[in-house]
């Protein structure tokens, strides 16, 4: 069994524009789940910043979006962004506000996937993963929140994981950071609620991305072997796609979800049910 299709599908009907003219920043948007989020936000009428430490990857995402619809060329931009660099973050957010006057939605997606036991994780590896997966999220929120407060509206969506909830073998660094993301999300929701700013977390299960392919290789499994092994853990008996996560994020960021905040949503095909 395999994952659902990864490509973005144009929405239709009355739900075809859930984010009309909203300004969205997506970190780690140069590939995988991040690129699907950026693409889907554009399809739903948003103005999207494709932010990634790999500028070439971000440019390729923008090129692909525009190649599918030339009318979107003024709706999407690529920026090089290291989420561990506070000054770079402040500069990036200022450039977005200068261009589009505001920020409405922040999707904290950039992440490092360090999978290891505690005794095999170096001090440097701990510093790197905490800097990106936790500190990076906080610094992005710090830069965006003043603009959201000014307009007394907005949404912050943070990519957590099923690893925020369950123990998995040799996952200590990654799971630790994703657990921290959940608690950060709750606290942000509490502090920002009076300003009509919502903050929620998405907890994907096993999604087919390059990170998944790398994980399979580290386990010394072919991708087919990995998929066979992992589908046994799902109620739906298949893996997920980046598009399925992107769809949920667009829905959560939209005006259809005004009363959802401080929550964490498991999008895992039932992995954590079994």
PDB file of C-alpha atoms in Angstrom:
ATOM      1  CA  UNK A   1       0.000   0.000   0.000  1.00  0.00           C
ATOM      2  CA  UNK A   2       1.182   3.536  -0.682  1.00  0.00           C
ATOM      3  CA  UNK A   3       0.560   7.117   0.285  1.00  0.00           C
ATOM      4  CA  UNK A   4      -2.114   9.284  -1.248  1.00  0.00           C
ATOM      5  CA  UNK A   5      -1.056  11.551  -4.133  1.00  0.00           C
ATOM      6  CA  UNK A   6       1.289  14.365  -3.081  1.00  0.00           C
ATOM      7  CA  UNK A   7       0.467  16.941  -5.736  1.00  0.00           C
ATOM      8  CA  UNK A   8      -1.661  19.946  -4.892  1.00  0.00           C
ATOM      9  CA  UNK A   9      -5.202  19.704  -6.234  1.00  0.00           C
ATOM     10  CA  UNK A  10      -7.045  22.877  -7.131  1.00  0.00           C
ATOM     11  CA  UNK A  11      -9.955  23.452  -4.743  1.00  0.00           C
ATOM     12  CA  UNK A  12     -13.419  23.893  -6.183  1.00  0.00           C
ATOM     13  CA  UNK A  13     -16.870  25.119  -5.243  1.00  0.00           C
ATOM     14  CA  UNK A  14     -17.710  27.503  -2.414  1.00  0.00           C
ATOM     15  CA  UNK A  15     -14.580  26.486  -0.501  1.00  0.00           C
ATOM     16  CA  UNK A  16     -12.239  27.435  -3.313  1.00  0.00           C
ATOM     17  CA  UNK A  17     -10.788  30.508  -1.574  1.00  0.00           C
ATOM     18  CA  UNK A  18     -10.391  29.951   2.145  1.00  0.00           C
ATOM     19  CA  UNK A  19      -7.544  32.455   2.555  1.00  0.00           C
ATOM     20  CA  UNK A  20      -8.399  35.402   0.273  1.00  0.00           C
ATOM     21  CA  UNK A  21      -5.543  37.932   0.310  1.00  0.00           C
ATOM     22  CA  UNK A  22      -4.190  36.647   3.623  1.00  0.00           C
ATOM     23  CA  UNK A  23      -0.428  37.063   4.002  1.00  0.00           C
ATOM     24  CA  UNK A  24       1.173  33.764   4.996  1.00  0.00           C
ATOM     25  CA  UNK A  25       4.759  32.989   5.976  1.00  0.00           C
ATOM     26  CA  UNK A  26       5.730  29.319   5.747  1.00  0.00           C
ATOM     27  CA  UNK A  27       9.147  28.313   7.101  1.00  0.00           C
ATOM     28  CA  UNK A  28      10.953  25.271   5.769  1.00  0.00           C
ATOM     29  CA  UNK A  29       8.867  25.645   2.623  1.00  0.00           C
ATOM     30  CA  UNK A  30      11.520  24.517   0.158  1.00  0.00           C
ATOM     31  CA  UNK A  31      10.258  20.956   0.032  1.00  0.00           C
ATOM     32  CA  UNK A  32       8.133  18.214   1.550  1.00  0.00           C
ATOM     33  CA  UNK A  33       5.224  19.321   3.720  1.00  0.00           C
ATOM     34  CA  UNK A  34       6.295  22.978   3.638  1.00  0.00           C
ATOM     35  CA  UNK A  35       6.130  23.282  -0.134  1.00  0.00           C
ATOM     36  CA  UNK A  36       2.686  21.647  -0.199  1.00  0.00           C
ATOM     37  CA  UNK A  37       1.487  24.123   2.446  1.00  0.00           C
ATOM     38  CA  UNK A  38       2.790  27.097   0.460  1.00  0.00           C
ATOM     39  CA  UNK A  39       1.278  25.834  -2.798  1.00  0.00           C
ATOM     40  CA  UNK A  40      -2.118  25.137  -1.248  1.00  0.00           C
ATOM     41  CA  UNK A  41      -2.264  28.513   0.498  1.00  0.00           C
ATOM     42  CA  UNK A  42      -1.663  30.210  -2.865  1.00  0.00           C
ATOM     43  CA  UNK A  43      -4.428  28.148  -4.450  1.00  0.00           C
ATOM     44  CA  UNK A  44      -6.748  29.402  -1.731  1.00  0.00           C
ATOM     45  CA  UNK A  45      -6.040  33.053  -2.518  1.00  0.00           C
ATOM     46  CA  UNK A  46      -3.253  33.836  -0.054  1.00  0.00           C
ATOM     47  CA  UNK A  47      -0.093  35.848  -0.608  1.00  0.00           C
ATOM     48  CA  UNK A  48       2.641  33.453   0.437  1.00  0.00           C
ATOM     49  CA  UNK A  49       6.240  33.762   1.561  1.00  0.00           C
ATOM     50  CA  UNK A  50       8.183  30.589   0.776  1.00  0.00           C
ATOM     51  CA  UNK A  51      10.924  30.786   3.407  1.00  0.00           C
ATOM     52  CA  UNK A  52      13.751  28.288   3.550  1.00  0.00           C
ATOM     53  CA  UNK A  53      17.425  28.169   4.481  1.00  0.00           C
ATOM     54  CA  UNK A  54      17.960  26.717   0.989  1.00  0.00           C
ATOM     55  CA  UNK A  55      17.119  29.641  -1.315  1.00  0.00           C
ATOM     56  CA  UNK A  56      17.422  27.497  -4.442  1.00  0.00           C
ATOM     57  CA  UNK A  57      14.786  25.095  -3.114  1.00  0.00           C
ATOM     58  CA  UNK A  58      12.496  28.004  -2.203  1.00  0.00           C
ATOM     59  CA  UNK A  59      12.932  29.506  -5.686  1.00  0.00           C
ATOM     60  CA  UNK A  60      12.028  26.174  -7.278  1.00  0.00           C
ATOM     61  CA  UNK A  61       8.790  26.014  -5.277  1.00  0.00           C
ATOM     62  CA  UNK A  62       7.863  29.521  -6.419  1.00  0.00           C
ATOM     63  CA  UNK A  63       8.739  28.714 -10.024  1.00  0.00           C
ATOM     64  CA  UNK A  64       6.538  25.624  -9.934  1.00  0.00           C
ATOM     65  CA  UNK A  65       3.583  27.536  -8.491  1.00  0.00           C
ATOM     66  CA  UNK A  66       3.841  30.281 -11.106  1.00  0.00           C
ATOM     67  CA  UNK A  67       4.365  27.793 -13.957  1.00  0.00           C
ATOM     68  CA  UNK A  68       0.981  26.274 -13.130  1.00  0.00           C
ATOM     69  CA  UNK A  69      -0.781  29.641 -12.993  1.00  0.00           C
ATOM     70  CA  UNK A  70       0.876  32.831 -14.271  1.00  0.00           C
ATOM     71  CA  UNK A  71      -1.725  34.948 -12.466  1.00  0.00           C
ATOM     72  CA  UNK A  72      -0.114  33.902  -9.165  1.00  0.00           C
ATOM     73  CA  UNK A  73       3.232  35.580  -9.882  1.00  0.00           C
ATOM     74  CA  UNK A  74       2.374  38.481  -7.579  1.00  0.00           C
ATOM     75  CA  UNK A  75       1.061  36.169  -4.865  1.00  0.00           C
ATOM     76  CA  UNK A  76       4.225  34.276  -3.957  1.00  0.00           C
ATOM     77  CA  UNK A  77       7.833  35.148  -3.132  1.00  0.00           C
ATOM     78  CA  UNK A  78      10.870  33.139  -2.020  1.00  0.00           C
ATOM     79  CA  UNK A  79      13.217  34.269   0.720  1.00  0.00           C
ATOM     80  CA  UNK A  80      16.326  32.729   2.212  1.00  0.00           C
ATOM     81  CA  UNK A  81      15.789  32.376   5.948  1.00  0.00           C
ATOM     82  CA  UNK A  82      17.741  30.745   8.758  1.00  0.00           C
ATOM     83  CA  UNK A  83      15.287  30.471  11.656  1.00  0.00           C
ATOM     84  CA  UNK A  84      18.148  30.362  14.156  1.00  0.00           C
ATOM     85  CA  UNK A  85      19.196  33.908  13.178  1.00  0.00           C
ATOM     86  CA  UNK A  86      16.995  36.433  15.003  1.00  0.00           C
ATOM     87  CA  UNK A  87      18.184  39.435  13.006  1.00  0.00           C
ATOM     88  CA  UNK A  88      17.543  37.604   9.730  1.00  0.00           C
ATOM     89  CA  UNK A  89      14.036  36.781  10.942  1.00  0.00           C
ATOM     90  CA  UNK A  90      13.327  40.388  11.896  1.00  0.00           C
ATOM     91  CA  UNK A  91      14.624  41.573   8.516  1.00  0.00           C
ATOM     92  CA  UNK A  92      12.516  39.013   6.658  1.00  0.00           C
ATOM     93  CA  UNK A  93       9.316  39.900   8.473  1.00  0.00           C
ATOM     94  CA  UNK A  94       9.951  43.606   7.892  1.00  0.00           C
ATOM     95  CA  UNK A  95      10.419  42.976   4.169  1.00  0.00           C
ATOM     96  CA  UNK A  96       7.126  41.078   4.041  1.00  0.00           C
ATOM     97  CA  UNK A  97       5.267  43.852   5.862  1.00  0.00           C
ATOM     98  CA  UNK A  98       6.855  46.465   3.602  1.00  0.00           C
ATOM     99  CA  UNK A  99       5.647  44.526   0.568  1.00  0.00           C
ATOM    100  CA  UNK A 100       2.178  43.399   1.684  1.00  0.00           C
ATOM    101  CA  UNK A 101       1.511  45.676   4.695  1.00  0.00           C
ATOM    102  CA  UNK A 102       0.945  42.907   7.222  1.00  0.00           C
ATOM    103  CA  UNK A 103       1.261  39.260   8.201  1.00  0.00           C
ATOM    104  CA  UNK A 104      -1.880  37.238   8.905  1.00  0.00           C
ATOM    105  CA  UNK A 105      -0.663  33.658   9.279  1.00  0.00           C
ATOM    106  CA  UNK A 106       2.605  32.078  10.386  1.00  0.00           C
ATOM    107  CA  UNK A 107       3.237  28.400   9.716  1.00  0.00           C
ATOM    108  CA  UNK A 108       6.243  27.223  11.736  1.00  0.00           C
ATOM    109  CA  UNK A 109       7.365  24.196   9.744  1.00  0.00           C
ATOM    110  CA  UNK A 110      11.181  24.311   9.511  1.00  0.00           C
ATOM    111  CA  UNK A 111      12.711  21.340  11.332  1.00  0.00           C
ATOM    112  CA  UNK A 112      15.746  19.158  11.812  1.00  0.00           C
ATOM    113  CA  UNK A 113      15.166  15.395  11.985  1.00  0.00           C
ATOM    114  CA  UNK A 114      17.773  14.106  14.417  1.00  0.00           C
ATOM    115  CA  UNK A 115      16.788  10.564  15.380  1.00  0.00           C
ATOM    116  CA  UNK A 116      19.022   8.916  17.956  1.00  0.00           C
ATOM    117  CA  UNK A 117      19.295   7.457  21.437  1.00  0.00           C
ATOM    118  CA  UNK A 118      20.297   9.785  24.257  1.00  0.00           C
ATOM    119  CA  UNK A 119      23.770   8.299  24.597  1.00  0.00           C
ATOM    120  CA  UNK A 120      24.484   8.649  20.891  1.00  0.00           C
ATOM    121  CA  UNK A 121      23.350  12.267  20.574  1.00  0.00           C
ATOM    122  CA  UNK A 122      26.177  14.787  20.747  1.00  0.00           C
ATOM    123  CA  UNK A 123      25.973  18.112  22.552  1.00  0.00           C
ATOM    124  CA  UNK A 124      26.276  19.824  19.174  1.00  0.00           C
ATOM    125  CA  UNK A 125      23.350  17.817  17.773  1.00  0.00           C
ATOM    126  CA  UNK A 126      21.237  18.837  20.778  1.00  0.00           C
ATOM    127  CA  UNK A 127      22.118  22.489  20.233  1.00  0.00           C
ATOM    128  CA  UNK A 128      21.261  22.322  16.535  1.00  0.00           C
ATOM    129  CA  UNK A 129      17.903  20.599  16.892  1.00  0.00           C
ATOM    130  CA  UNK A 130      16.773  22.764  19.804  1.00  0.00           C
ATOM    131  CA  UNK A 131      17.823  25.898  17.917  1.00  0.00           C
ATOM    132  CA  UNK A 132      15.744  25.037  14.855  1.00  0.00           C
ATOM    133  CA  UNK A 133      12.795  23.063  16.206  1.00  0.00           C
ATOM    134  CA  UNK A 134      12.115  25.088  19.372  1.00  0.00           C
ATOM    135  CA  UNK A 135      14.042  28.348  19.495  1.00  0.00           C
ATOM    136  CA  UNK A 136      13.375  28.949  15.777  1.00  0.00           C
ATOM    137  CA  UNK A 137       9.622  28.629  16.309  1.00  0.00           C
ATOM    138  CA  UNK A 138       9.755  31.048  19.229  1.00  0.00           C
ATOM    139  CA  UNK A 139      11.823  33.615  17.341  1.00  0.00           C
ATOM    140  CA  UNK A 140       9.461  33.497  14.365  1.00  0.00           C
ATOM    141  CA  UNK A 141       6.474  34.035  16.646  1.00  0.00           C
ATOM    142  CA  UNK A 142       8.299  36.877  18.424  1.00  0.00           C
ATOM    143  CA  UNK A 143       8.809  38.690  15.119  1.00  0.00           C
ATOM    144  CA  UNK A 144       5.273  38.177  13.804  1.00  0.00           C
ATOM    145  CA  UNK A 145       3.170  38.675  16.943  1.00  0.00           C
ATOM    146  CA  UNK A 146       3.475  42.498  17.100  1.00  0.00           C
ATOM    147  CA  UNK A 147       1.880  42.727  13.652  1.00  0.00           C
ATOM    148  CA  UNK A 148      -0.885  40.300  14.593  1.00  0.00           C
ATOM    149  CA  UNK A 149      -1.561  42.242  17.800  1.00  0.00           C
ATOM    150  CA  UNK A 150      -1.745  45.500  15.874  1.00  0.00           C
ATOM    151  CA  UNK A 151      -4.548  44.172  13.697  1.00  0.00           C
ATOM    152  CA  UNK A 152      -6.038  42.119  16.551  1.00  0.00           C
ATOM    153  CA  UNK A 153      -6.273  38.980  14.447  1.00  0.00           C
ATOM    154  CA  UNK A 154      -4.122  36.199  13.102  1.00  0.00           C
ATOM    155  CA  UNK A 155      -3.180  32.563  13.300  1.00  0.00           C
ATOM    156  CA  UNK A 156       0.013  30.743  14.210  1.00  0.00           C
ATOM    157  CA  UNK A 157       0.199  27.093  13.224  1.00  0.00           C
ATOM    158  CA  UNK A 158       3.090  24.996  14.466  1.00  0.00           C
ATOM    159  CA  UNK A 159       4.188  21.657  13.057  1.00  0.00           C
ATOM    160  CA  UNK A 160       4.502  19.213  15.925  1.00  0.00           C
ATOM    161  CA  UNK A 161       4.295  15.435  15.401  1.00  0.00           C
ATOM    162  CA  UNK A 162       2.901  12.171  16.660  1.00  0.00           C
ATOM    163  CA  UNK A 163       6.358  12.088  18.257  1.00  0.00           C
ATOM    164  CA  UNK A 164       5.056  14.823  20.572  1.00  0.00           C
ATOM    165  CA  UNK A 165       2.751  12.218  22.099  1.00  0.00           C
ATOM    166  CA  UNK A 166       4.254   8.749  21.849  1.00  0.00           C
ATOM    167  CA  UNK A 167       7.606   7.153  22.563  1.00  0.00           C
ATOM    168  CA  UNK A 168       9.486   5.719  19.597  1.00  0.00           C
ATOM    169  CA  UNK A 169      12.816   3.895  19.623  1.00  0.00           C
ATOM    170  CA  UNK A 170      15.878   6.117  19.116  1.00  0.00           C
ATOM    171  CA  UNK A 171      13.792   9.268  18.703  1.00  0.00           C
ATOM    172  CA  UNK A 172      14.923  11.136  21.832  1.00  0.00           C
ATOM    173  CA  UNK A 173      16.139  14.472  20.340  1.00  0.00           C
ATOM    174  CA  UNK A 174      13.334  14.838  17.811  1.00  0.00           C
ATOM    175  CA  UNK A 175      10.562  13.781  20.193  1.00  0.00           C
ATOM    176  CA  UNK A 176      11.861  16.109  22.891  1.00  0.00           C
ATOM    177  CA  UNK A 177      11.660  19.122  20.603  1.00  0.00           C
ATOM    178  CA  UNK A 178       8.232  18.201  19.300  1.00  0.00           C
ATOM    179  CA  UNK A 179       6.919  17.796  22.829  1.00  0.00           C
ATOM    180  CA  UNK A 180       8.205  21.301  23.533  1.00  0.00           C
ATOM    181  CA  UNK A 181       6.327  22.616  20.495  1.00  0.00           C
ATOM    182  CA  UNK A 182       3.025  21.451  21.993  1.00  0.00           C
ATOM    183  CA  UNK A 183       3.623  23.286  25.252  1.00  0.00           C
ATOM    184  CA  UNK A 184       4.800  26.414  23.447  1.00  0.00           C
ATOM    185  CA  UNK A 185       1.607  26.306  21.408  1.00  0.00           C
ATOM    186  CA  UNK A 186      -0.591  26.135  24.511  1.00  0.00           C
ATOM    187  CA  UNK A 187       1.194  29.049  26.153  1.00  0.00           C
ATOM    188  CA  UNK A 188       1.051  31.174  23.014  1.00  0.00           C
ATOM    189  CA  UNK A 189      -2.673  30.493  22.742  1.00  0.00           C
ATOM    190  CA  UNK A 190      -3.190  31.653  26.335  1.00  0.00           C
ATOM    191  CA  UNK A 191      -1.102  34.807  26.000  1.00  0.00           C
ATOM    192  CA  UNK A 192      -2.386  35.815  22.578  1.00  0.00           C
ATOM    193  CA  UNK A 193      -6.057  34.890  22.907  1.00  0.00           C
ATOM    194  CA  UNK A 194      -7.065  38.328  24.256  1.00  0.00           C
ATOM    195  CA  UNK A 195      -5.771  39.806  21.001  1.00  0.00           C
ATOM    196  CA  UNK A 196      -7.904  37.437  18.887  1.00  0.00           C
ATOM    197  CA  UNK A 197      -4.794  35.542  17.793  1.00  0.00           C
ATOM    198  CA  UNK A 198      -5.102  31.772  17.569  1.00  0.00           C
ATOM    199  CA  UNK A 199      -2.274  29.266  17.948  1.00  0.00           C
ATOM    200  CA  UNK A 200      -2.582  25.578  17.180  1.00  0.00           C
ATOM    201  CA  UNK A 201      -0.352  22.607  16.467  1.00  0.00           C
ATOM    202  CA  UNK A 202      -0.602  19.939  13.789  1.00  0.00           C
ATOM    203  CA  UNK A 203       0.764  16.495  14.618  1.00  0.00           C
ATOM    204  CA  UNK A 204       1.406  14.556  11.393  1.00  0.00           C
ATOM    205  CA  UNK A 205       1.939  10.829  11.382  1.00  0.00           C
ATOM    206  CA  UNK A 206       4.058   9.012   8.822  1.00  0.00           C
ATOM    207  CA  UNK A 207       4.082  11.274   5.762  1.00  0.00           C
ATOM    208  CA  UNK A 208       5.952  10.435   2.571  1.00  0.00           C
ATOM    209  CA  UNK A 209       8.730  13.022   2.290  1.00  0.00           C
ATOM    210  CA  UNK A 210      12.493  13.002   1.805  1.00  0.00           C
ATOM    211  CA  UNK A 211      12.840  12.782   5.601  1.00  0.00           C
ATOM    212  CA  UNK A 212      10.807   9.565   5.526  1.00  0.00           C
ATOM    213  CA  UNK A 213      13.021   8.173   2.779  1.00  0.00           C
ATOM    214  CA  UNK A 214      16.113   9.018   4.816  1.00  0.00           C
ATOM    215  CA  UNK A 215      14.612   7.376   7.893  1.00  0.00           C
ATOM    216  CA  UNK A 216      13.910   4.195   5.927  1.00  0.00           C
ATOM    217  CA  UNK A 217      17.504   4.172   4.684  1.00  0.00           C
ATOM    218  CA  UNK A 218      18.806   4.606   8.236  1.00  0.00           C
ATOM    219  CA  UNK A 219      16.747   1.581   9.225  1.00  0.00           C
ATOM    220  CA  UNK A 220      18.365  -0.275   6.306  1.00  0.00           C
ATOM    221  CA  UNK A 221      14.970  -0.795   4.673  1.00  0.00           C
ATOM    222  CA  UNK A 222      13.901  -0.230   1.092  1.00  0.00           C
ATOM    223  CA  UNK A 223      11.038   2.240   0.756  1.00  0.00           C
ATOM    224  CA  UNK A 224       8.689  -0.625  -0.150  1.00  0.00           C
ATOM    225  CA  UNK A 225       9.732  -2.504   2.980  1.00  0.00           C
ATOM    226  CA  UNK A 226       9.299   0.620   5.090  1.00  0.00           C
ATOM    227  CA  UNK A 227       5.818   1.312   3.680  1.00  0.00           C
ATOM    228  CA  UNK A 228       4.764  -2.292   4.322  1.00  0.00           C
ATOM    229  CA  UNK A 229       6.010  -2.061   7.896  1.00  0.00           C
ATOM    230  CA  UNK A 230       4.458   1.321   8.616  1.00  0.00           C
ATOM    231  CA  UNK A 231       1.037   0.699   7.065  1.00  0.00           C
ATOM    232  CA  UNK A 232       0.435  -1.993   9.671  1.00  0.00           C
ATOM    233  CA  UNK A 233       0.482   0.760  12.291  1.00  0.00           C
ATOM    234  CA  UNK A 234      -2.258   2.842  10.613  1.00  0.00           C
ATOM    235  CA  UNK A 235      -6.028   2.514  10.887  1.00  0.00           C
ATOM    236  CA  UNK A 236      -6.235   3.616   7.258  1.00  0.00           C
ATOM    237  CA  UNK A 237      -3.534   1.137   6.178  1.00  0.00           C
ATOM    238  CA  UNK A 238      -1.570   3.629   4.106  1.00  0.00           C
ATOM    239  CA  UNK A 239       0.862   6.467   4.628  1.00  0.00           C
ATOM    240  CA  UNK A 240      -0.064  10.123   4.385  1.00  0.00           C
ATOM    241  CA  UNK A 241       0.946  12.775   1.861  1.00  0.00           C
ATOM    242  CA  UNK A 242       2.161  16.353   2.341  1.00  0.00           C
ATOM    243  CA  UNK A 243      -0.988  17.498   0.552  1.00  0.00           C
ATOM    244  CA  UNK A 244      -3.189  16.011   3.264  1.00  0.00           C
ATOM    245  CA  UNK A 245      -1.336  17.987   5.923  1.00  0.00           C
ATOM    246  CA  UNK A 246      -1.491  21.152   3.801  1.00  0.00           C
ATOM    247  CA  UNK A 247      -5.255  20.794   3.365  1.00  0.00           C
ATOM    248  CA  UNK A 248      -5.763  20.580   7.117  1.00  0.00           C
ATOM    249  CA  UNK A 249      -3.550  23.599   7.758  1.00  0.00           C
ATOM    250  CA  UNK A 250      -5.441  25.758   5.265  1.00  0.00           C
ATOM    251  CA  UNK A 251      -8.731  24.775   6.904  1.00  0.00           C
ATOM    252  CA  UNK A 252      -7.350  25.531  10.385  1.00  0.00           C
ATOM    253  CA  UNK A 253      -5.937  28.892   9.290  1.00  0.00           C
ATOM    254  CA  UNK A 254      -9.180  29.940   7.654  1.00  0.00           C
ATOM    255  CA  UNK A 255     -12.195  31.786   9.003  1.00  0.00           C
ATOM    256  CA  UNK A 256     -13.978  28.451   9.311  1.00  0.00           C
ATOM    257  CA  UNK A 257     -11.987  27.763  12.500  1.00  0.00           C
ATOM    258  CA  UNK A 258     -12.348  30.913  14.572  1.00  0.00           C
ATOM    259  CA  UNK A 259     -12.922  29.046  17.857  1.00  0.00           C
ATOM    260  CA  UNK A 260     -10.013  26.602  17.614  1.00  0.00           C
ATOM    261  CA  UNK A 261      -6.960  27.617  19.633  1.00  0.00           C
ATOM    262  CA  UNK A 262      -4.480  26.001  21.995  1.00  0.00           C
ATOM    263  CA  UNK A 263      -5.240  22.666  20.380  1.00  0.00           C
ATOM    264  CA  UNK A 264      -3.137  19.938  18.812  1.00  0.00           C
ATOM    265  CA  UNK A 265      -4.597  17.993  15.925  1.00  0.00           C
ATOM    266  CA  UNK A 266      -3.414  14.460  15.148  1.00  0.00           C
ATOM    267  CA  UNK A 267      -3.366  13.906  11.379  1.00  0.00           C
ATOM    268  CA  UNK A 268      -1.879  10.430  11.406  1.00  0.00           C
ATOM    269  CA  UNK A 269      -4.176   7.957   9.674  1.00  0.00           C
ATOM    270  CA  UNK A 270      -5.037   6.549  13.088  1.00  0.00           C
ATOM    271  CA  UNK A 271      -1.439   5.701  14.037  1.00  0.00           C
ATOM    272  CA  UNK A 272      -1.873   6.827  17.643  1.00  0.00           C
ATOM    273  CA  UNK A 273      -5.234   5.074  17.943  1.00  0.00           C
ATOM    274  CA  UNK A 274      -3.802   1.579  17.701  1.00  0.00           C
TER     275      UNK A 274
END
